[in-house]
C-alpha cells in the first residue's frame, strides 16, 4: 500500500491506497472554520493547523482499516503547487517517515492528483465502465480552473485555463458580497435551488483567439455593479434569484468549454474534478450534456473531488511503479503550471 499525504492548501488529508486505486482509508480535516472569520485563507494559520492535524490523521488511517506499517511500500506527498508553508509540513513529514522507515518517497504535483482522481475506487464508487485514457478533464476549484487533455499518466496537455479568477474564487467572492460568508460556494448552490436562473443577466465571457480559456473577472465586476447601492435587506430579499443567476453564468461557461474542447479534440471521455464539481447544478448540467453527446463521464464522489490524499497516493503509486522516486532533497514549491505540459 501507498501512504498519501496532502497539505497544499487548507485541507489536511492522509490516505492508504492499494496500488490498483482501491482506497483502504481516507482521513481529512477541513480548516474552513479556522479561516472563516478572516474571510479568506491565512497561510500562517493553515501551516499551523497542518502541523497539529497531520500525525493524528496518519494514525487514524491505520486504525480505520486495521493496517500496519509493514504493509506500506511507499510514501507519496504533494510537493507542488500550493501555499509554501502548508506544503512544507507535508513534505517534511513524508521525508521523515521515509527516512525512519526506509520507504521509497515520491513528490506529487497536486493538479496531477486531481486529474487522476476518477480512477480511485472504494466499496461505494468505481469509475464508469470503459472510462480510460485519453480523456478531457476539467479541474475546477478555489485555486484552479484548468482544462486538460489527459493522454496517460505523466502526459497532461493544458488546453484551457482561467486568465484571472478561478471558478471557486468567483463563487466565494460573490458569496461574501451577498452575506453568505467564506468559503460560500456550497451556500450559493443551496440558495440557488429556490431561485430563478434568468432573473439577472450576467455575462458569459468567451476570449477571442483563445476559445478554451476562462475569464470570471467580468462576471464579478458585473455583479459588483448590479449590487453597488443595494441595501443589505434588498440583497437578502433577492438572494435566491441572485445566486441562481450568478451560478448559472459560471455553469454555462464551464459546460460550454467542455463541449467545445470535446469538439476540438474529438475526446469522448470526460472527467470533472475539484471542489466546484460539488456544485449540484454543474453536476446536473454536465451529465445532461455528456448524455446528449454520447460521452462517458467520470464524476468522482465529493470525497475524491475536493483536496484529498487518496488522489495523491494514486499519482504517487503509478509513478513509483514506473521506477520514479525522490530522495531527501525533495523540496516544496509554490509555483504554478508552466508552459503547456505539466512535468509532474
Ligand atoms: O478543491 P477544493 O476543496 O480546494 C481548492 O480550492 O483546491 O475547492 C474549494 C472550492 C471553494 O471555492 C468552494 O467555495 C467551492 O470549491 N465549492 C463550491 C461548492 N462546494 C465547494 N462551489 C460551488 N458549489 C458548491 N456546491
Ligand atoms: Zn485542489
Short mmCIF file of C-alpha atoms and ligand atoms in Angstrom, two decimals:
data_model
loop_
_atom_site.label_atom_id
_atom_site.label_comp_id
_atom_site.label_asym_id
_atom_site.label_seq_id
_atom_site.Cartn_x
_atom_site.Cartn_y
_atom_site.Cartn_z
CA UNK A 1 0.00 0.00 0.00
CA UNK A 2 0.96 3.61 -0.57
CA UNK A 3 0.56 6.22 2.15
CA UNK A 4 -0.54 9.56 0.65
CA UNK A 5 -0.21 12.97 2.28
CA UNK A 6 -1.89 16.19 1.09
CA UNK A 7 -1.42 19.59 2.76
CA UNK A 8 -1.09 22.03 -0.13
CA UNK A 9 -3.83 24.44 0.92
CA UNK A 10 -6.34 24.34 3.76
CA UNK A 11 -7.28 20.65 3.94
CA UNK A 12 -5.06 18.17 5.75
CA UNK A 13 -5.53 14.68 4.37
CA UNK A 14 -3.94 11.24 4.66
CA UNK A 15 -4.83 8.06 2.73
CA UNK A 16 -3.85 4.43 2.46
CA UNK A 17 -4.24 3.12 -1.07
CA UNK A 18 -3.79 -0.20 -2.77
CA UNK A 19 -1.77 0.14 -6.00
CA UNK A 20 -4.86 -0.67 -8.12
CA UNK A 21 -6.52 2.53 -6.84
CA UNK A 22 -8.66 0.97 -4.09
CA UNK A 23 -8.85 3.37 -1.15
CA UNK A 24 -8.39 1.41 2.09
CA UNK A 25 -8.72 4.51 4.29
CA UNK A 26 -9.00 8.25 3.89
CA UNK A 27 -8.96 10.79 6.75
CA UNK A 28 -9.26 14.51 6.07
CA UNK A 29 -9.64 17.59 8.20
CA UNK A 30 -11.02 20.82 6.78
CA UNK A 31 -9.82 24.12 8.22
CA UNK A 32 -12.81 26.12 6.95
CA UNK A 33 -13.99 27.20 10.39
CA UNK A 34 -10.48 28.45 11.31
CA UNK A 35 -10.25 30.73 8.26
CA UNK A 36 -13.90 31.83 8.02
CA UNK A 37 -13.53 34.75 10.49
CA UNK A 38 -10.79 36.21 8.24
CA UNK A 39 -12.85 35.91 5.02
CA UNK A 40 -10.04 34.01 3.29
CA UNK A 41 -7.22 31.55 3.88
CA UNK A 42 -4.49 32.84 6.20
CA UNK A 43 -1.30 30.95 5.22
CA UNK A 44 0.29 31.02 8.70
CA UNK A 45 -2.88 29.65 10.30
CA UNK A 46 -3.04 26.93 7.62
CA UNK A 47 0.53 25.71 8.25
CA UNK A 48 0.00 25.59 11.99
CA UNK A 49 -3.22 23.61 11.58
CA UNK A 50 -1.48 21.13 9.25
CA UNK A 51 1.27 20.67 11.84
CA UNK A 52 -1.28 19.82 14.51
CA UNK A 53 -3.51 17.63 12.34
CA UNK A 54 -1.13 15.56 10.23
CA UNK A 55 0.28 12.90 12.57
CA UNK A 56 -3.10 12.16 14.22
CA UNK A 57 -4.53 11.68 10.70
CA UNK A 58 -1.69 9.26 9.87
CA UNK A 59 -2.61 7.24 12.99
CA UNK A 60 -6.26 7.42 12.05
CA UNK A 61 -5.92 5.81 8.59
CA UNK A 62 -4.14 2.81 10.09
CA UNK A 63 -6.79 2.49 12.79
CA UNK A 64 -9.66 2.81 10.28
CA UNK A 65 -8.60 -0.17 8.16
CA UNK A 66 -6.57 -2.12 10.69
CA UNK A 67 -3.45 -1.99 8.52
CA UNK A 68 0.13 -1.87 9.80
CA UNK A 69 3.24 -0.04 8.57
CA UNK A 70 4.61 -3.39 7.37
CA UNK A 71 2.06 -3.26 4.51
CA UNK A 72 3.25 0.16 3.32
CA UNK A 73 5.57 0.13 0.31
CA UNK A 74 5.90 3.85 -0.41
CA UNK A 75 5.02 7.39 0.63
CA UNK A 76 3.56 9.98 -1.74
CA UNK A 77 3.26 13.63 -0.81
CA UNK A 78 2.03 16.75 -2.58
CA UNK A 79 5.15 18.83 -3.17
CA UNK A 80 3.70 21.48 -5.57
CA UNK A 81 1.90 23.80 -6.31
CA UNK A 82 0.28 25.36 -3.23
CA UNK A 83 0.96 27.50 -0.18
CA UNK A 84 4.62 27.04 0.57
CA UNK A 85 4.29 26.81 4.37
CA UNK A 86 1.45 24.29 4.06
CA UNK A 87 3.31 22.16 1.52
CA UNK A 88 6.41 22.11 3.70
CA UNK A 89 4.53 20.49 6.61
CA UNK A 90 3.53 17.56 4.36
CA UNK A 91 6.91 17.27 2.65
CA UNK A 92 8.94 17.33 5.88
CA UNK A 93 6.61 14.76 7.48
CA UNK A 94 6.83 12.48 4.43
CA UNK A 95 10.62 12.75 4.28
CA UNK A 96 10.92 11.94 7.98
CA UNK A 97 8.66 8.89 7.71
CA UNK A 98 10.51 7.74 4.59
CA UNK A 99 13.89 8.05 6.35
CA UNK A 100 12.78 6.49 9.61
CA UNK A 101 11.00 3.54 8.00
CA UNK A 102 13.27 3.18 4.96
CA UNK A 103 10.41 3.57 2.48
CA UNK A 104 10.55 4.97 -1.07
CA UNK A 105 9.33 8.56 -1.35
CA UNK A 106 7.70 10.42 -4.24
CA UNK A 107 6.70 14.09 -4.61
CA UNK A 108 3.42 14.61 -6.49
CA UNK A 109 2.02 17.57 -8.40
CA UNK A 110 -1.33 18.42 -6.79
CA UNK A 111 -3.04 19.00 -10.15
CA UNK A 112 -1.90 15.58 -11.36
CA UNK A 113 -3.73 14.17 -8.35
CA UNK A 114 -6.97 15.92 -9.31
CA UNK A 115 -6.63 14.71 -12.91
CA UNK A 116 -6.21 11.04 -11.91
CA UNK A 117 -8.92 11.07 -9.19
CA UNK A 118 -11.52 9.44 -11.50
CA UNK A 119 -9.57 6.17 -11.24
CA UNK A 120 -9.92 5.90 -7.47
CA UNK A 121 -12.32 3.25 -6.21
CA UNK A 122 -13.81 2.01 -2.96
CA UNK A 123 -16.76 -0.06 -1.74
CA UNK A 124 -19.26 2.58 -2.94
CA UNK A 125 -17.61 4.03 -6.04
CA UNK A 126 -15.87 2.80 -9.12
CA UNK A 127 -15.17 4.63 -12.37
CA UNK A 128 -17.66 4.29 -15.24
CA UNK A 129 -17.33 1.11 -17.23
CA UNK A 130 -14.93 1.81 -20.10
CA UNK A 131 -13.69 5.17 -18.82
CA UNK A 132 -9.99 5.37 -19.73
CA UNK A 133 -7.20 7.44 -21.27
CA UNK A 134 -7.27 9.67 -23.26
CA UNK A 135 -9.83 11.98 -21.68
CA UNK A 136 -10.78 15.58 -21.23
CA UNK A 137 -10.51 16.76 -17.63
CA UNK A 138 -11.88 19.90 -16.06
CA UNK A 139 -10.16 20.63 -12.73
CA UNK A 140 -12.21 23.32 -11.10
CA UNK A 141 -11.73 24.55 -7.53
CA UNK A 142 -10.95 27.59 -5.40
CA UNK A 143 -7.41 27.65 -6.75
CA UNK A 144 -7.71 26.29 -10.29
CA UNK A 145 -9.86 26.24 -13.39
CA UNK A 146 -7.94 24.15 -15.86
CA UNK A 147 -8.93 22.09 -18.85
CA UNK A 148 -6.58 19.25 -19.79
CA UNK A 149 -6.23 16.61 -22.43
CA UNK A 150 -5.03 13.69 -20.32
CA UNK A 151 -3.23 11.20 -22.53
CA UNK A 152 -1.64 8.94 -19.95
CA UNK A 153 -0.01 9.03 -16.53
CA UNK A 154 2.50 11.88 -16.84
CA UNK A 155 1.08 13.24 -20.12
CA UNK A 156 -1.18 16.20 -19.43
CA UNK A 157 -1.75 18.80 -22.08
CA UNK A 158 -3.18 22.06 -20.77
CA UNK A 159 -5.66 23.25 -23.38
CA UNK A 160 -7.51 25.93 -21.40
CA UNK A 161 -7.21 27.84 -18.14
CA UNK A 162 -8.59 30.86 -16.37
CA UNK A 163 -6.88 34.13 -17.18
CA UNK A 164 -8.00 35.70 -13.90
CA UNK A 165 -10.10 34.23 -11.07
CA UNK A 166 -10.71 30.53 -10.56
CA UNK A 167 -14.39 29.48 -10.70
CA UNK A 168 -14.37 28.68 -6.96
CA UNK A 169 -12.97 32.15 -6.25
CA UNK A 170 -15.78 33.66 -8.33
CA UNK A 171 -18.29 31.70 -6.20
CA UNK A 172 -16.55 32.70 -2.95
CA UNK A 173 -16.32 36.44 -3.76
CA UNK A 174 -19.97 36.50 -4.72
CA UNK A 175 -20.98 34.58 -1.61
CA UNK A 176 -19.13 37.08 0.56
CA UNK A 177 -20.85 40.01 -1.17
CA UNK A 178 -24.33 38.56 -0.66
CA UNK A 179 -23.70 37.78 3.02
CA UNK A 180 -23.06 34.03 2.80
CA UNK A 181 -19.59 34.02 4.41
CA UNK A 182 -16.40 32.22 3.31
CA UNK A 183 -15.98 29.81 1.58
CA UNK A 184 -19.54 30.19 0.35
CA UNK A 185 -19.74 28.14 -2.88
CA UNK A 186 -21.89 25.43 -1.30
CA UNK A 187 -24.26 28.03 0.17
CA UNK A 188 -24.73 29.69 -3.22
CA UNK A 189 -25.60 26.21 -4.52
CA UNK A 190 -28.23 25.76 -1.78
CA UNK A 191 -29.81 29.20 -2.22
CA UNK A 192 -29.86 28.84 -6.00
CA UNK A 193 -32.23 25.87 -5.74
CA UNK A 194 -35.14 28.18 -4.90
CA UNK A 195 -34.13 30.99 -7.28
CA UNK A 196 -34.73 31.90 -10.91
CA UNK A 197 -31.57 31.50 -13.05
CA UNK A 198 -32.88 34.07 -15.53
CA UNK A 199 -33.75 36.80 -13.02
CA UNK A 200 -30.49 38.70 -13.62
CA UNK A 201 -28.36 38.98 -16.73
CA UNK A 202 -24.71 38.11 -16.04
CA UNK A 203 -22.02 37.95 -18.76
CA UNK A 204 -20.57 34.68 -20.09
CA UNK A 205 -17.08 35.54 -21.35
CA UNK A 206 -15.53 33.85 -24.36
CA UNK A 207 -12.00 35.00 -25.11
CA UNK A 208 -11.19 35.90 -28.67
CA UNK A 209 -8.47 33.70 -30.18
CA UNK A 210 -8.40 31.53 -27.02
CA UNK A 211 -11.81 29.87 -27.05
CA UNK A 212 -10.92 27.30 -24.38
CA UNK A 213 -9.76 29.83 -21.79
CA UNK A 214 -11.95 31.13 -18.97
CA UNK A 215 -12.41 34.59 -17.50
CA UNK A 216 -14.57 35.36 -14.49
CA UNK A 217 -13.48 38.94 -13.76
CA UNK A 218 -16.21 40.47 -15.97
CA UNK A 219 -18.81 38.41 -14.15
CA UNK A 220 -17.51 39.63 -10.80
CA UNK A 221 -17.48 43.30 -11.90
CA UNK A 222 -20.97 42.98 -13.31
CA UNK A 223 -22.22 41.53 -10.02
CA UNK A 224 -20.50 44.34 -8.04
CA UNK A 225 -22.07 46.95 -10.36
CA UNK A 226 -25.57 45.50 -10.02
CA UNK A 227 -25.31 45.39 -6.23
CA UNK A 228 -23.46 48.70 -5.87
CA UNK A 229 -26.07 50.68 -3.97
CA UNK A 230 -28.24 47.85 -2.72
CA UNK A 231 -29.11 47.72 0.97
CA UNK A 232 -28.49 44.50 2.91
CA UNK A 233 -32.26 43.99 3.10
CA UNK A 234 -32.63 44.19 -0.65
CA UNK A 235 -29.76 41.74 -1.17
CA UNK A 236 -31.37 39.36 1.30
CA UNK A 237 -34.78 39.59 -0.33
CA UNK A 238 -33.29 38.81 -3.78
CA UNK A 239 -30.64 36.35 -2.65
CA UNK A 240 -32.09 33.19 -4.16
CA UNK A 241 -32.53 34.78 -7.61
CA UNK A 242 -29.07 36.37 -7.46
CA UNK A 243 -27.48 33.03 -6.52
CA UNK A 244 -29.35 31.12 -9.23
CA UNK A 245 -28.47 33.65 -11.94
CA UNK A 246 -24.82 34.00 -10.93
CA UNK A 247 -24.35 30.24 -10.60
CA UNK A 248 -25.98 29.66 -13.98
CA UNK A 249 -23.47 32.03 -15.63
CA UNK A 250 -20.50 30.09 -14.20
CA UNK A 251 -22.00 26.69 -15.02
CA UNK A 252 -22.87 27.80 -18.58
CA UNK A 253 -19.26 28.77 -19.19
CA UNK A 254 -17.82 25.55 -17.71
CA UNK A 255 -20.17 23.28 -19.68
CA UNK A 256 -19.69 25.32 -22.87
CA UNK A 257 -15.87 24.98 -22.64
CA UNK A 258 -16.13 21.20 -22.02
CA UNK A 259 -18.26 20.75 -25.09
CA UNK A 260 -16.10 22.99 -27.28
CA UNK A 261 -12.94 21.21 -26.09
CA UNK A 262 -14.56 17.88 -26.83
CA UNK A 263 -15.40 19.02 -30.37
CA UNK A 264 -11.89 20.39 -30.92
CA UNK A 265 -10.05 17.34 -29.57
CA UNK A 266 -12.53 14.60 -30.50
CA UNK A 267 -12.30 13.25 -26.93
CA UNK A 268 -15.36 11.26 -25.86
CA UNK A 269 -14.33 10.61 -22.25
CA UNK A 270 -14.87 13.48 -19.81
CA UNK A 271 -13.90 13.95 -16.17
CA UNK A 272 -14.83 16.78 -13.84
CA UNK A 273 -12.96 17.17 -10.58
CA UNK A 274 -12.05 19.79 -7.91
CA UNK A 275 -14.16 21.38 -5.14
CA UNK A 276 -16.53 23.21 -7.50
CA UNK A 277 -17.57 19.89 -9.04
CA UNK A 278 -19.58 19.54 -5.80
CA UNK A 279 -21.97 22.08 -7.34
CA UNK A 280 -25.29 20.33 -7.92
CA UNK A 281 -26.22 22.44 -10.96
CA UNK A 282 -22.83 21.80 -12.59
CA UNK A 283 -23.18 18.05 -11.99
CA UNK A 284 -26.69 18.05 -13.43
CA UNK A 285 -25.80 20.13 -16.50
CA UNK A 286 -22.57 18.34 -17.36
CA UNK A 287 -24.28 14.96 -17.01
CA UNK A 288 -27.11 16.09 -19.31
CA UNK A 289 -24.62 17.41 -21.86
CA UNK A 290 -22.48 14.27 -21.72
CA UNK A 291 -25.56 12.08 -22.25
CA UNK A 292 -26.74 14.14 -25.21
CA UNK A 293 -23.24 13.93 -26.75
CA UNK A 294 -22.83 10.20 -26.17
CA UNK A 295 -19.87 10.90 -23.89
CA UNK A 296 -18.59 8.79 -20.98
CA UNK A 297 -18.47 10.97 -17.90
CA UNK A 298 -16.44 10.40 -14.73
CA UNK A 299 -17.78 12.47 -11.84
CA UNK A 300 -15.99 11.13 -8.77
CA UNK A 301 -17.76 11.47 -5.42
CA UNK A 302 -17.01 14.61 -3.45
CA UNK A 303 -14.51 12.94 -1.14
CA UNK A 304 -12.25 12.46 -4.22
CA UNK A 305 -13.11 15.80 -5.90
CA UNK A 306 -12.11 18.16 -3.10
CA UNK A 307 -8.50 18.19 -1.95
CA UNK A 308 -7.71 14.70 -0.65
CA UNK A 309 -4.72 12.42 -0.13
CA UNK A 310 -6.17 9.42 -1.99
CA UNK A 311 -5.61 11.11 -5.35
CA UNK A 312 -2.04 11.98 -4.31
CA UNK A 313 -1.39 8.38 -3.27
CA UNK A 314 -2.69 7.17 -6.65
CA UNK A 315 -0.47 9.51 -8.69
CA UNK A 316 2.44 8.51 -6.44
CA UNK A 317 1.70 4.79 -6.75
CA UNK A 318 1.71 4.95 -10.55
CA UNK A 319 4.93 6.95 -10.62
CA UNK A 320 6.70 4.66 -8.15
CA UNK A 321 5.60 1.72 -10.29
CA UNK A 322 7.33 3.37 -13.24
CA UNK A 323 10.56 3.42 -11.24
CA UNK A 324 10.48 7.08 -10.27
CA UNK A 325 11.24 8.24 -6.74
CA UNK A 326 12.54 11.21 -4.78
CA UNK A 327 15.23 11.43 -2.12
CA UNK A 328 15.78 13.57 0.95
CA UNK A 329 16.49 16.59 -1.28
CA UNK A 330 12.78 16.74 -2.19
CA UNK A 331 11.53 20.27 -1.59
CA UNK A 332 8.21 22.07 -1.77
CA UNK A 333 7.47 24.61 -4.47
CA UNK A 334 4.58 27.06 -4.60
CA UNK A 335 4.96 27.53 -8.39
CA UNK A 336 2.01 27.33 -10.74
CA UNK A 337 1.82 25.48 -14.01
CA UNK A 338 4.32 26.49 -16.62
CA UNK A 339 4.03 26.01 -20.34
CA UNK A 340 1.58 23.59 -21.89
CA UNK A 341 2.66 20.39 -20.16
CA UNK A 342 2.95 19.65 -16.53
CA UNK A 343 6.11 17.72 -15.90
CA UNK A 344 4.86 16.08 -12.75
O1 LIG B 1 -10.89 21.59 -4.19
P1 LIG B 1 -11.24 22.48 -3.04
O2 LIG B 1 -11.76 21.84 -1.79
O3 LIG B 1 -9.98 23.33 -2.61
C1 LIG B 1 -9.20 24.05 -3.51
O4 LIG B 1 -9.56 25.22 -3.76
O5 LIG B 1 -8.19 23.48 -4.04
O6 LIG B 1 -12.29 23.58 -3.57
C2 LIG B 1 -12.86 24.57 -2.75
C3 LIG B 1 -13.71 25.48 -3.60
C4 LIG B 1 -14.19 26.71 -2.86
O7 LIG B 1 -14.02 27.84 -3.69
C5 LIG B 1 -15.68 26.41 -2.62
O8 LIG B 1 -16.48 27.57 -2.49
C6 LIG B 1 -16.01 25.63 -3.85
O9 LIG B 1 -14.89 24.79 -4.07
N1 LIG B 1 -17.22 24.82 -3.67
C7 LIG B 1 -18.38 25.00 -4.36
C8 LIG B 1 -19.30 24.05 -3.88
N2 LIG B 1 -18.69 23.31 -2.90
C9 LIG B 1 -17.40 23.79 -2.79
N3 LIG B 1 -18.67 25.87 -5.33
C10 LIG B 1 -19.91 25.81 -5.84
N4 LIG B 1 -20.86 24.94 -5.43
C11 LIG B 1 -20.61 24.04 -4.47
N5 LIG B 1 -21.54 23.16 -4.08
ZN1 LIG B 2 -7.06 21.23 -5.35
#
